[in-house]
Amino acid sequence: MTFGFIIFYKVKRMTPEEAQKAREEWSKFRRMTAREELAEEPGGGGVRMVGEYSHCWGMPYSGFLVVESEDLKSFHEWWHKFRELTRWYVDEVHTVISQKVEHV
């Protein structure tokens, strides 16, 4: 079973220095997420970052992420790391969770 997550986020206004720090931290986090995904056993879970999108025309958010996970526990663990990293510069998040339809 695969779960999909759309994570809308709103970034606060930052100085150029803060924006650079946020970009560097985010880049490290993306690499860490990719390494953890590759380390997972087949079918063993992990979180895949499917896409990163800046701008949300028609919505009050700065952008959104699309991630997938084979289980909710893996996502929950990833979510806590994500929020610890971004809490200082992401003012608001809204997450939509869904279950992927598997056609036979």
Coordinates of C-alpha atoms in Angstrom, one line a residue:
M1 CA 0.0 0.0 0.0
T2 CA 1.3 3.4 -0.9
F3 CA 0.3 6.7 0.8
G4 CA 0.6 10.0 -0.9
F5 CA 1.1 13.3 0.9
I6 CA 0.8 16.9 -0.4
I7 CA 2.4 19.2 2.1
F8 CA 1.6 22.9 1.5
Y9 CA 3.9 25.3 3.2
K10 CA 4.1 29.1 3.8
V11 CA 7.6 30.5 4.2
K12 CA 8.1 33.6 6.3
R13 CA 9.9 36.7 5.0
M14 CA 13.7 36.2 5.4
T15 CA 16.8 38.2 5.1
P16 CA 19.2 37.1 2.3
E17 CA 21.4 35.4 4.9
E18 CA 18.4 33.5 6.4
A19 CA 17.3 32.5 2.9
Q20 CA 20.8 31.1 2.2
K21 CA 20.8 29.2 5.5
A22 CA 17.4 27.7 4.7
R23 CA 18.5 26.7 1.2
E24 CA 21.6 25.0 2.6
E25 CA 19.7 23.2 5.3
W26 CA 17.0 22.1 2.9
S27 CA 19.6 20.7 0.4
K28 CA 21.1 18.6 3.2
F29 CA 17.7 17.4 4.3
R30 CA 16.8 16.3 0.7
R31 CA 20.1 14.4 0.4
M32 CA 19.4 12.7 3.8
T33 CA 15.9 11.7 2.7
A34 CA 17.2 10.2 -0.6
R35 CA 19.9 8.2 1.3
E36 CA 17.4 6.9 3.8
E37 CA 15.1 5.8 0.9
L38 CA 17.9 3.9 -0.8
A39 CA 18.8 2.2 2.5
E40 CA 15.4 0.8 2.9
E41 CA 14.8 -2.9 2.2
P42 CA 12.4 -3.6 -0.7
G43 CA 8.9 -3.0 0.5
G44 CA 10.2 -1.8 3.8
G45 CA 8.9 1.7 3.8
G46 CA 10.9 4.9 3.6
V47 CA 9.7 8.3 2.3
R48 CA 10.2 9.3 -1.3
M49 CA 10.2 13.0 -2.2
V50 CA 8.3 12.8 -5.5
G51 CA 8.3 16.6 -6.2
E52 CA 9.0 20.0 -4.9
Y53 CA 6.9 22.9 -6.3
S54 CA 7.4 26.6 -5.6
H55 CA 4.4 28.9 -5.9
C56 CA 0.8 27.9 -5.3
W57 CA -1.3 30.1 -7.5
G58 CA -4.8 30.4 -6.1
M59 CA -3.7 29.4 -2.6
P60 CA -2.1 31.3 0.2
Y61 CA 1.0 29.0 0.3
S62 CA 4.6 29.5 -0.9
G63 CA 4.7 26.1 -2.4
F64 CA 4.2 22.4 -1.8
L65 CA 5.9 19.0 -1.6
V66 CA 4.6 15.7 -2.9
V67 CA 5.9 12.7 -1.0
E68 CA 5.1 9.0 -0.9
S69 CA 5.5 6.3 1.8
E70 CA 4.7 2.7 2.0
D71 CA 3.6 3.1 5.6
L72 CA 2.4 5.8 7.9
K73 CA 5.1 5.2 10.6
S74 CA 7.9 6.0 8.2
F75 CA 6.1 9.2 7.2
H76 CA 5.5 10.2 10.8
E77 CA 9.2 9.8 11.6
W78 CA 10.1 11.8 8.5
W79 CA 7.6 14.5 9.3
H80 CA 9.1 15.2 12.7
K81 CA 12.6 15.6 11.1
F82 CA 11.0 17.9 8.4
R83 CA 9.3 20.1 11.0
E84 CA 12.4 20.3 13.3
L85 CA 14.4 21.5 10.3
T86 CA 11.8 24.0 8.9
R87 CA 10.0 25.3 12.0
W88 CA 12.2 28.5 12.2
Y89 CA 11.3 29.6 8.6
V90 CA 8.0 27.9 7.7
D91 CA 5.1 29.7 9.4
E92 CA 2.4 27.3 8.3
V93 CA 1.9 23.9 6.8
H94 CA -1.2 22.0 5.6
T95 CA -1.0 18.3 4.8
V96 CA -3.3 16.2 2.6
I97 CA -3.0 12.5 3.0
S98 CA -4.3 9.9 0.5
Q99 CA -4.0 6.2 -0.3
K100 CA -2.7 5.4 -3.8
V101 CA -5.1 3.3 -6.0
E102 CA -3.4 0.2 -7.2
H103 CA -4.9 -1.0 -10.4
V104 CA -4.6 -4.7 -11.1

